[in-house]
XYZ file of C-alpha atoms in Angstrom:
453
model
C -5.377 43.481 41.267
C -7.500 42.884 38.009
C -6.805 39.657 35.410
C -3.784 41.317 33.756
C -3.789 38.914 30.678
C -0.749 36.191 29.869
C 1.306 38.994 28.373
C 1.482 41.293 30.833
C 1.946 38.608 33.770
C 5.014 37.252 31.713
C 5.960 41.107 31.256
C 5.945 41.064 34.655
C 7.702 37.858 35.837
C 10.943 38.326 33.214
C 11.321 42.030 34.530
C 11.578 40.799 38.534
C 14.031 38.075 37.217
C 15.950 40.770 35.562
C 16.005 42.960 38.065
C 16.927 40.387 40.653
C 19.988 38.909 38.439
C 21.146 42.391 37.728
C 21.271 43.144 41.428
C 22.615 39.447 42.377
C 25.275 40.379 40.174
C 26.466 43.693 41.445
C 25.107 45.321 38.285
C 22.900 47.684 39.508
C 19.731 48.299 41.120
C 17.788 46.289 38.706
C 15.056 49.104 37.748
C 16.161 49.965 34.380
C 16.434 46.709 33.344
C 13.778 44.983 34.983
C 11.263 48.002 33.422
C 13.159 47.229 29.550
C 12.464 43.673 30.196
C 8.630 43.592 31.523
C 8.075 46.690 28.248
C 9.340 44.725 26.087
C 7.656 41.152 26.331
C 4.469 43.455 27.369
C 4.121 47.309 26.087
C 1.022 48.195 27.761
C 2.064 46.669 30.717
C 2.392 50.759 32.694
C -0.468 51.718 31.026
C -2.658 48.351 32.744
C -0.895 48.121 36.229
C -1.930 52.023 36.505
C -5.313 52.057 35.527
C -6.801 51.794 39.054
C -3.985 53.774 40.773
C -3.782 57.624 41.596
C -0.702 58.683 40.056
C 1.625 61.941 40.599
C 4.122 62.902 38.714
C 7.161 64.840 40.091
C 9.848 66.616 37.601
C 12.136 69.330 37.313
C 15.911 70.406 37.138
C 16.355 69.812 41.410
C 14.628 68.421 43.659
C 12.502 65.715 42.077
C 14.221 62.584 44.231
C 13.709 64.379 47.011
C 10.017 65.860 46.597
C 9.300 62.555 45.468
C 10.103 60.955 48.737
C 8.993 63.293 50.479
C 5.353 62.962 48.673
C 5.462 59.026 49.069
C 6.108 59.162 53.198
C 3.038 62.328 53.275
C 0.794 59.431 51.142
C 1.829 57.100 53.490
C 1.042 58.758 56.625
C -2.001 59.125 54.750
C -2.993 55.305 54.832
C -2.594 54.665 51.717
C -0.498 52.387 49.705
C 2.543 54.027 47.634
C 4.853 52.384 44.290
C 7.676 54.747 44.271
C 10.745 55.166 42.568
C 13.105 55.496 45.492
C 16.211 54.877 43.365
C 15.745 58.158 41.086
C 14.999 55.974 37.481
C 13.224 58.439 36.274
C 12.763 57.474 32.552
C 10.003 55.252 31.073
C 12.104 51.770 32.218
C 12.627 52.933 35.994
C 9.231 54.433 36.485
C 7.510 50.786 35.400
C 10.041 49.137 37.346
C 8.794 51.176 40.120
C 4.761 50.345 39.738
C 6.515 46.658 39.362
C 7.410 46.897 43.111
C 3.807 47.292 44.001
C 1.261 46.799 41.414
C -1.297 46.727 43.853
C -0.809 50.001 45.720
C -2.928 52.630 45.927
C -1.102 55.353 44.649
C 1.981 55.721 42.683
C 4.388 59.202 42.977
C 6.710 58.856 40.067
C 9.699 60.794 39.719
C 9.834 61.476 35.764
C 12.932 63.114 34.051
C 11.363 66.563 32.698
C 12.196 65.048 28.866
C 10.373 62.308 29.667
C 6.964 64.012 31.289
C 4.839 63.775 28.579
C 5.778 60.212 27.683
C 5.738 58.679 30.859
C 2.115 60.846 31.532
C 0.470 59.387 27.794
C 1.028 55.770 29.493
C -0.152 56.339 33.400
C -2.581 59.671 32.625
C -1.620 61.334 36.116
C -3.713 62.795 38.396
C -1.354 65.420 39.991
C 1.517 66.515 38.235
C 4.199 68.551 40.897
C 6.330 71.067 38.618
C 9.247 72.223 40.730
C 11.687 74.534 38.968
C 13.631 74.477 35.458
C 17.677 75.944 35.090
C 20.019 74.871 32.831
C 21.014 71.739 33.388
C 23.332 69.361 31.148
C 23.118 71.373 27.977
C 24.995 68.857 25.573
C 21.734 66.061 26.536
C 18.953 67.887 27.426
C 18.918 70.702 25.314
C 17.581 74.475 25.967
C 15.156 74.957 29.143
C 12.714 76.686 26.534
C 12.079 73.275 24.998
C 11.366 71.341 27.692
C 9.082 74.038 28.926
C 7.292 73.253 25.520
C 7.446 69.967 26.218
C 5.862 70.320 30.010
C 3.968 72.647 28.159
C 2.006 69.791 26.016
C 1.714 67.208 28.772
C -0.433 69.951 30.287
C -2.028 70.199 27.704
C -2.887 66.005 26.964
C -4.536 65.706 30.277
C -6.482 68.412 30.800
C -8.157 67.013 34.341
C -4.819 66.651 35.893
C -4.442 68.644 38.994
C -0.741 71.369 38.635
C 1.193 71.904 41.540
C 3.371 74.455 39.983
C 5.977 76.832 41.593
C 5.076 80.365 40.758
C 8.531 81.674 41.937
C 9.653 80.214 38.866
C 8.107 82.023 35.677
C 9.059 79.249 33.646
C 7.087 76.078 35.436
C 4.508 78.885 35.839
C 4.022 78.964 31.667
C 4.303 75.504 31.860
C 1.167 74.986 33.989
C -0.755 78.187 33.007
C -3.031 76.690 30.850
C -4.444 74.359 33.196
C -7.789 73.818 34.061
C -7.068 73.026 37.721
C -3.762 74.767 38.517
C -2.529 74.945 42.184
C 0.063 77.629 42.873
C 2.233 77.218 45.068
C 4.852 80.032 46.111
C 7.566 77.871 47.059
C 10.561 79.969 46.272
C 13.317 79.953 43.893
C 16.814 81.033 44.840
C 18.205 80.678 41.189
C 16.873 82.837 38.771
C 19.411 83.288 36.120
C 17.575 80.958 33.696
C 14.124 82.618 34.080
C 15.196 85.892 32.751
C 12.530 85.529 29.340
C 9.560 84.760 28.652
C 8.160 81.925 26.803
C 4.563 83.089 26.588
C 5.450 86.870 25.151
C 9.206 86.932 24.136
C 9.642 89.638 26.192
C 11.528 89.920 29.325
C 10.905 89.208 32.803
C 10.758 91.786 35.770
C 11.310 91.005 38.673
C 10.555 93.366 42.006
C 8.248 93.893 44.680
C 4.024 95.298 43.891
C 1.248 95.514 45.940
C -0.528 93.015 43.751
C 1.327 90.100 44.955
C -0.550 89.973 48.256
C -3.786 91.132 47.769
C -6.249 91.778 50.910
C -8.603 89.118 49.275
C -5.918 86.235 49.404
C -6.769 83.632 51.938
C -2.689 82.732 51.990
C -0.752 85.210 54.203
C 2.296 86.562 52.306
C 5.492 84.268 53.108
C 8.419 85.549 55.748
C 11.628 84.959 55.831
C 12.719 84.226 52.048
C 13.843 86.453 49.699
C 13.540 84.208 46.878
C 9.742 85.208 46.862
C 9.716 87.801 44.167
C 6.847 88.961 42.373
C 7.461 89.143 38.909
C 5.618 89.870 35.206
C 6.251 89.698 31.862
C 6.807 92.378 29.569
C 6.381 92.748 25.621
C 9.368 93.493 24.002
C 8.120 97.213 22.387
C 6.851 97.606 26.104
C 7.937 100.746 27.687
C 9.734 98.819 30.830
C 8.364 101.472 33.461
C 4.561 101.665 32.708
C 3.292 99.114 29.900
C 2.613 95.610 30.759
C 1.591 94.119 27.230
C 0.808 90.855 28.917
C -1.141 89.234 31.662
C 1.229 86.758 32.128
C 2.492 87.198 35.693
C 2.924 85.847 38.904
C 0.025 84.140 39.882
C -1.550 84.900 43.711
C -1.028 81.618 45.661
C -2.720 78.836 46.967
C 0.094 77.730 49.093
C 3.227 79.320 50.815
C 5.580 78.967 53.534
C 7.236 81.277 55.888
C 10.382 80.276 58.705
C 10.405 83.300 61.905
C 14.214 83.524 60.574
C 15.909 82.376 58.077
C 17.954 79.190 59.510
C 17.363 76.018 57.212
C 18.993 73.334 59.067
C 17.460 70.479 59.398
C 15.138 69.645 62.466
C 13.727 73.814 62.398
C 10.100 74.093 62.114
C 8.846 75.935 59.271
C 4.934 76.982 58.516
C 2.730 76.432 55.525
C -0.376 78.063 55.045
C -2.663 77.050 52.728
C -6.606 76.707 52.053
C -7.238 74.901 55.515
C -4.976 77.195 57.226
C -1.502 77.050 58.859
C 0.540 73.554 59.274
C 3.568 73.402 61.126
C 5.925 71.128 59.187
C 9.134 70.062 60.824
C 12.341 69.616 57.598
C 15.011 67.106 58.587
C 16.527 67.772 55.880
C 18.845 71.074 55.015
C 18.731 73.836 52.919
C 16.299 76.418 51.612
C 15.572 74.553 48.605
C 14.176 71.728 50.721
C 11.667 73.961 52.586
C 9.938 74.774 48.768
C 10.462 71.023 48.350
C 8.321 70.158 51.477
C 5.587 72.775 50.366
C 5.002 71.303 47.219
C 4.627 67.895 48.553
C 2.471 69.052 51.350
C -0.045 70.647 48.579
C 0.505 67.254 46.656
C -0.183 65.522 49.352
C -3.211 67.427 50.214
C -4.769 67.171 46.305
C -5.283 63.649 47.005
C -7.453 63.889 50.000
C -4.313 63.341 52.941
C -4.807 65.905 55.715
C -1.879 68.345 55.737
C -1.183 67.909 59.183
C -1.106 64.031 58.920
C 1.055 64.724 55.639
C 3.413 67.021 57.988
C 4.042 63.671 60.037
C 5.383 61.751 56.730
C 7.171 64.749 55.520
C 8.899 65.214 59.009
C 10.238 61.685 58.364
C 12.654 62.300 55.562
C 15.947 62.932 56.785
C 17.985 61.323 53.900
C 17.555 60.606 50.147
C 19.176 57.546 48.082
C 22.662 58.416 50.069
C 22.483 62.431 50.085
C 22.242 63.930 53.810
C 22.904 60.811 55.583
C 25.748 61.250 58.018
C 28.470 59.043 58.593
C 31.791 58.912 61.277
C 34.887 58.581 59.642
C 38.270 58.047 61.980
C 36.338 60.924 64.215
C 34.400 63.231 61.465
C 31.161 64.000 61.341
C 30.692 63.734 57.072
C 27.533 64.695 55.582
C 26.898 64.029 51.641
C 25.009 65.966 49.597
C 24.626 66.322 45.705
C 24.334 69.202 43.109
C 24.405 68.737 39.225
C 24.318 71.861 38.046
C 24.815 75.487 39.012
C 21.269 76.182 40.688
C 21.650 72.973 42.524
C 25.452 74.244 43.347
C 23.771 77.472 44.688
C 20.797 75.977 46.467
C 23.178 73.531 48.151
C 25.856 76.201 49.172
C 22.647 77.462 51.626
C 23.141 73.740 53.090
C 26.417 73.821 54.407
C 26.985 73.449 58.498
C 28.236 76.477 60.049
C 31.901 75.868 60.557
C 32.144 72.380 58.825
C 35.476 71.571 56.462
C 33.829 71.046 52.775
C 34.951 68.628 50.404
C 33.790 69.638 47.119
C 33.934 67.302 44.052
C 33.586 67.243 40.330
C 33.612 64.598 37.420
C 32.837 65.651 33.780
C 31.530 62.105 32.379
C 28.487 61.938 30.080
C 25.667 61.729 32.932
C 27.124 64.688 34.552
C 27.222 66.819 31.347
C 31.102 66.893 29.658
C 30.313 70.767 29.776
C 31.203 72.054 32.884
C 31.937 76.020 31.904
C 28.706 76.535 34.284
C 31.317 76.862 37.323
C 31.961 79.857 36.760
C 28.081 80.687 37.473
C 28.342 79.385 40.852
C 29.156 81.961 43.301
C 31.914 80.513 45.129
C 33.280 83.273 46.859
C 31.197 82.531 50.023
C 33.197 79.760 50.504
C 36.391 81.788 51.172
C 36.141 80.964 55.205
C 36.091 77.975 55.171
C 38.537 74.661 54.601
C 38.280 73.267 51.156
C 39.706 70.587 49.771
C 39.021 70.025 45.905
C 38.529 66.492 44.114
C 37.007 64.179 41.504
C 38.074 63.625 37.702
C 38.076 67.447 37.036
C 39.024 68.547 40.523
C 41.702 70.353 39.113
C 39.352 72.717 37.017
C 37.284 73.075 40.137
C 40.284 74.207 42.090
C 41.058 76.756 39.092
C 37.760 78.436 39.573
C 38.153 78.249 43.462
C 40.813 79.913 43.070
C 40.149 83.145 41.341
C 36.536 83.119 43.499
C 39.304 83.816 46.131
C 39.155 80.157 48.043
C 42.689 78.848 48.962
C 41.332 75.362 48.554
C 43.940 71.773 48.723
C 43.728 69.637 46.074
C 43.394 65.869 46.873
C 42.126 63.925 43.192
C 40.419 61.276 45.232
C 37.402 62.052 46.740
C 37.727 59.619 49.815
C 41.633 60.367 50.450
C 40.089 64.436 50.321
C 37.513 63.404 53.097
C 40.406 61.839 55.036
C 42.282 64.883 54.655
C 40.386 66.955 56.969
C 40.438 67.475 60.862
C 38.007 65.803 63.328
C 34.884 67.640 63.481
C 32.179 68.111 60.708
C 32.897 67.610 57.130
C 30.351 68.811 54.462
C 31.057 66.698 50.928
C 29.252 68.318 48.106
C 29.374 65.805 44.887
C 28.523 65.975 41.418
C 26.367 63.044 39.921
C 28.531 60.978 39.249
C 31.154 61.862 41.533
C 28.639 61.330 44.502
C 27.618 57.748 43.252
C 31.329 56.396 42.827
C 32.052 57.995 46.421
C 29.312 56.549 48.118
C 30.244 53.612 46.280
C 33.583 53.444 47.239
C 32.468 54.342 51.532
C 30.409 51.036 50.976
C 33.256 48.847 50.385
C 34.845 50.440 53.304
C 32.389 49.033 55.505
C 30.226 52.690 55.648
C 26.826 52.346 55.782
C 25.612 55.174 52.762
């Protein structure tokens, strides 16, 4: 590492002892406040530790934790050297307190809240950014999904030599990155499409359905198998007559990268392919769910833009099995209980495809600020597929969760406390699907019970 000057060393030195108290203290994890201490005795202190790194940013509404890690263990496998935020601090605080870990690594794959993109990017001028998806997410902080797409939009548009790893299943990451000079697109799936409905290029409408043009003959990437959340779709001008005139050439793009499963079974440990330029990588997901198959094909191609061979990236990827808590399994007096986390109602959806055949499911909801106090979105989260199953209900506003249970036709129990729920169900598995904050006080809480989380 370069002379870094007396201000940024000090920068650095107050923001380990801060994180370090704050941890010795039971506080935290330190990253926030470690990264508020080191910016504010030093400012350009990101900006310097960063200069000689390769840096990828990861954001979006789901997924970003979990790309993220799954990016850092492909970079890994790689040979190289990775500063990572493993906790999920995502804003401008965490991600320094992340390069703080390891200023001298070789690479750094930053997980960056989408309102913070372009902020974070004007301080550590990425070389990959990995756009995942965008749904409404936490309306009364974040705002409309049209802004931040503005907002992605202009980061784009500030670094201009950046390599995009966008997902073109999702029209509105795919406006997001169109105007980049080295886009790489990626058709990783979306099973949520609720929010992506307009678009922000024309004002028109998106339509969504099948057309020869979204496999050409001349595409080196065989069409995917095995998903139906890879739709073509296109924009169309709002005077447009829906069933011949297409007044834009905003559409989905033809990919550089897809993945296809010989049947659709996303449990963890089953084998999935990814074909891309070099050809066809098997890539083994220990990790559940749909949504974590796009997840792994993103961070293969991520992995892959910065010179790691896809099949040594497969290796890292294969590795992941549990993120900051969610997936990792636990025995409790003779269950088998998995976490996992969803915030909002794609994340709800996406993690509904997650759940073990026959397991109970505790399902859990709190309505405090970092969760979003609006939580009218249940009611976009089809439920009903629940109805076979054992549910128990819990958290803060498990009783409004049990009302829309209810009338999705789900004979659920109510149990307020989410680890008196867990303990409420038979031997066997147990599935416990948290919201934000109801996850971290419940993993909290199995800590103190002597559970390792």
């Amino acid at each position: 590492m370069t002379f870094l000057g007396l201000r940024n060393t000090a920068g650095m030195i107050a923001g380990h002892l801060a994180a370090t108290a704050s941890r010795t203290l039971g506080r935290g994890s330190g990253g926030m406040i470690g990264g508020r201490v080191a910016s504010r005795i030093a400012p350009n202190l990101l900006r310097d530790l960063t200069q000689r790194m390769k840096v990828v940013v990861i954001t979006g509404t789901n997924g970003k934790s979990t790309t993220t890690r799954m990016i850092a263990e492909a970079v890994t496998a790689g040979g190289l050297s990775v500063a990572t935020n493993r906790g999920g601090d995502n804003m401008l605080p965490g991600v320094l307190a992340a390069v703080l870990q390891d200023p001298k690594a070789d690479v750094a794959v930053l997980e960056v809240d989408e309102m913070w993109v372009a902020r974070v990017a004007q301080e550590v001028n990425p070389d990959v950014f990995v756009f995942l998806n965008l749904s409404r997410d936490q309306l009364d902080r974040v705002g409309e999904i049209a802004s931040i797409e503005r907002r992605l939009r202009s980061a784009i548009d500030a670094h201009p030599n950046a390599t995009v790893i966008a997902n073109i299943d999702d029209p509105l990451m795919t406006s997001a990155a169109w105007d980049s000079h080295n886009p790489v697109w990626v058709a990783a799936g979306q099973g949520w499409s609720g929010d992506s409905l307009t678009s922000p290029r024309t004002g028109g409408i998106i339509v969504y359905g099948d057309d020869e043009r979204a496999h050409p003959s001349s595409s080196q990437v065989p069409p995917a198998s095995g998903q139906d959340s890879q739709v073509w779709w296109r924009a169309v001008g709002l005077d447009a007559d829906l069933g011949t005139s297409d007044t834009s050439t905003f559409a989905r793009p033809y990919p550089d990268w897809s993945w296809s499963v010989a049947e659709s079974n996303y449990q963890p440990g089953v084998p999935m392919q990814v074909h891309g330029p070099d050809g066809t990588t098997d890539v083994v997901v220990n990790l559940p769910g749909r949504a974590n198959r796009s997840n792994a094909s993103q961070a293969l191609a991520a992995a892959h833009a910065l010179g790691v061979n896809p099949k040594v990236a497969a290796r890292g990827i294969a590795g992941v099995s549990s993120v900051a808590g969610r997936y990792a399994n636990m025995n409790i007096d003779g269950r088998n209980v998995r976490l996992l986390l969803a915030k909002n109602p794609a994340g709800w959806q996406e993690s509904l495809t997650m759940l073990r055949p026959g397991a109970a499911l505790v399902v859990g909801i709190n309505g405090q600020v970092a969760d979003g106090v609006d939580l009218s979105w249940l009611w976009d989260v089809e439920f009903s597929q629940l109805a076979t199953r054992q549910v128990w209900a819990c958290g803060e506003r498990g009783a409004d969760l049990n009302v829309r249970l209810h009338y999705a036709g789900v004979a659920a129990d109510f149990v307020a406390d989410p680890v008196d729920a867990i303990q409420a169900t038979p031997p066997g598995d147990v599935d416990v699907l948290l919201n934000y904050t109801s996850f971290r006080d419940t993993r909290a809480a199995l800590r103190k019970r002597g559970y390792e989380v």
